[in-house]
Coordinates of N, CA and C in Angstrom, one line a residue:
X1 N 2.4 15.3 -3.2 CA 2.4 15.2 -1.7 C 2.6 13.8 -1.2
X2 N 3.5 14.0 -0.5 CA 3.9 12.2 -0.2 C 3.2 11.9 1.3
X3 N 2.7 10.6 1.1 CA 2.0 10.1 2.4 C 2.7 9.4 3.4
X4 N 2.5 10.1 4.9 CA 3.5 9.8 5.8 C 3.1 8.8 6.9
X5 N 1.6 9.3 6.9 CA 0.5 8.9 8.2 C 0.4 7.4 8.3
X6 N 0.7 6.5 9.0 CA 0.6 5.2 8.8 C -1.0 5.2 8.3
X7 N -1.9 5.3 9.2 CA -3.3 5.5 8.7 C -4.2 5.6 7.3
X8 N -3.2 6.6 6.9 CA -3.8 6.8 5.8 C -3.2 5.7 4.7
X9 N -1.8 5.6 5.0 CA -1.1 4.2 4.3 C -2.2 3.3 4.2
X10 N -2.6 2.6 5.7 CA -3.4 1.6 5.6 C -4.4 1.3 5.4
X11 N -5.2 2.7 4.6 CA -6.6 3.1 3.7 C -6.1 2.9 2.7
X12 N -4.9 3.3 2.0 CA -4.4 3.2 0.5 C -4.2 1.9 0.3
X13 N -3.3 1.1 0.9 CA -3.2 -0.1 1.1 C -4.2 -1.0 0.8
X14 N -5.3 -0.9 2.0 CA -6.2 -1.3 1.7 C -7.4 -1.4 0.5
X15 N -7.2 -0.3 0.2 CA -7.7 0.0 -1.2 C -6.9 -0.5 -2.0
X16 N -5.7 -0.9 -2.5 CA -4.5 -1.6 -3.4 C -5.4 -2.6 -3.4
X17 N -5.6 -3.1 -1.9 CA -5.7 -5.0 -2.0 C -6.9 -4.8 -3.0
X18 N -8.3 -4.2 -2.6 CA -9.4 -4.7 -3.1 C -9.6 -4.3 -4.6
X19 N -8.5 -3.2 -5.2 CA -8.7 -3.1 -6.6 C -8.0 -4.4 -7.2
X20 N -6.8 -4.9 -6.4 CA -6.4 -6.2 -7.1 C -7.5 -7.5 -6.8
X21 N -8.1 -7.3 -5.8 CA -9.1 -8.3 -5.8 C -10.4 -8.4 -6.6
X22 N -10.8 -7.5 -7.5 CA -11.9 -7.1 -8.0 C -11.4 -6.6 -9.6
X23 N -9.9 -6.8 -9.8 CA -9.5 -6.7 -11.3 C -10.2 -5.5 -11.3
X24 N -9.7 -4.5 -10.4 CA -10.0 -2.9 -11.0 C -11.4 -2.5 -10.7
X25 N -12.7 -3.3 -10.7 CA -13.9 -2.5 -10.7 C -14.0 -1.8 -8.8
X26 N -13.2 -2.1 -7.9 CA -13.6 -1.5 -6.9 C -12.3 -0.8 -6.6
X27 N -12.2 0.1 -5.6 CA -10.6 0.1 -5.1 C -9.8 1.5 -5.8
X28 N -8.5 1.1 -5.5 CA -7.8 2.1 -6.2 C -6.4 1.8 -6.4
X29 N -5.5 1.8 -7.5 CA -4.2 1.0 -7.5 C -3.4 2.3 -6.8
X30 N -2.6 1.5 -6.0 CA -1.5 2.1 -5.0 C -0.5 2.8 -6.4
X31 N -0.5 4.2 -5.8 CA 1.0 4.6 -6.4 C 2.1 5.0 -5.5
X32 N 3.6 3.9 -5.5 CA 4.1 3.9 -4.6 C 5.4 5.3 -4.7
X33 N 5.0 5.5 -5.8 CA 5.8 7.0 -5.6 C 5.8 8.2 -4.8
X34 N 4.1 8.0 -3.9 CA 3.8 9.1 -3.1 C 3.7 8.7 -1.5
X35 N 4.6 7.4 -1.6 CA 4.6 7.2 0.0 C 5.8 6.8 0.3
X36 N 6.3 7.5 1.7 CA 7.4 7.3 2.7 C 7.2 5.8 3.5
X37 N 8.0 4.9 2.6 CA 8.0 3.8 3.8 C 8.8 3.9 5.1
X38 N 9.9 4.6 5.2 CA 10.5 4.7 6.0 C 10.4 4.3 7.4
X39 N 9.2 4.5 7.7 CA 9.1 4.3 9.3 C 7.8 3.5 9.1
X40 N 7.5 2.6 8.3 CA 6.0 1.7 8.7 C 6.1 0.9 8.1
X41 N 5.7 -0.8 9.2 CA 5.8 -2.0 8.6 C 4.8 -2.7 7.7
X42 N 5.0 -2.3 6.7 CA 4.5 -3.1 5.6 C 4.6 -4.7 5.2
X43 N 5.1 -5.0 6.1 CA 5.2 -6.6 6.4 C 4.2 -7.1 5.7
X44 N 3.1 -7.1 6.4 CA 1.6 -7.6 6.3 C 0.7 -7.7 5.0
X45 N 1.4 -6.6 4.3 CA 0.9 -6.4 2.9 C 2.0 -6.6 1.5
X46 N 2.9 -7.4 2.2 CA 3.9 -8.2 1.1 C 3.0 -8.5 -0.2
X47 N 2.1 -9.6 -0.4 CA 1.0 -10.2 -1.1 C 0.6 -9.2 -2.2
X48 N 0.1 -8.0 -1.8 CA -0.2 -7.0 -2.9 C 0.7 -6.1 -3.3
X49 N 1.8 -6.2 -2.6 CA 3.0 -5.3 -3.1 C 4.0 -5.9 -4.4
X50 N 4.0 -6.8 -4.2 CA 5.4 -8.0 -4.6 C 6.3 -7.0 -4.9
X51 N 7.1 -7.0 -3.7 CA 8.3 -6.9 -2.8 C 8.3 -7.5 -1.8
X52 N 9.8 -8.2 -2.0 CA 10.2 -8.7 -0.6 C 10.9 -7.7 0.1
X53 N 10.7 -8.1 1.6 CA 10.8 -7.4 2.3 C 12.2 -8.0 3.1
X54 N 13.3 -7.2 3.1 CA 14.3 -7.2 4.0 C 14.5 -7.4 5.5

């Protein structure tokens, strides 16, 4: 099921950052196979992605 909802993006997201901030014990690692970037600026969360952004 791929995730479309900006919202929910920016709960996953957010959870990305804090599992890389906590080396895994909190959080949850992003899997970017199940999200449609297409329409949402991920600008902001370059840092935990490493992707540049076009």
């Amino acid at each position: 099921m791929k995730t479309t909802n900006q919202q929910e993006l920016v709960e996953k997201l957010n959870s990305h950052r804090m599992w890389i901030e906590t080396s895994g014990a909190k959080g949850e690692k992003l899997c970017v196979v199940e999200i449609d970037f297409r329409h949402i600026d991920i600008s902001i969360y370059r840092d935990i992605l490493w992707i540049k952004l076009i």
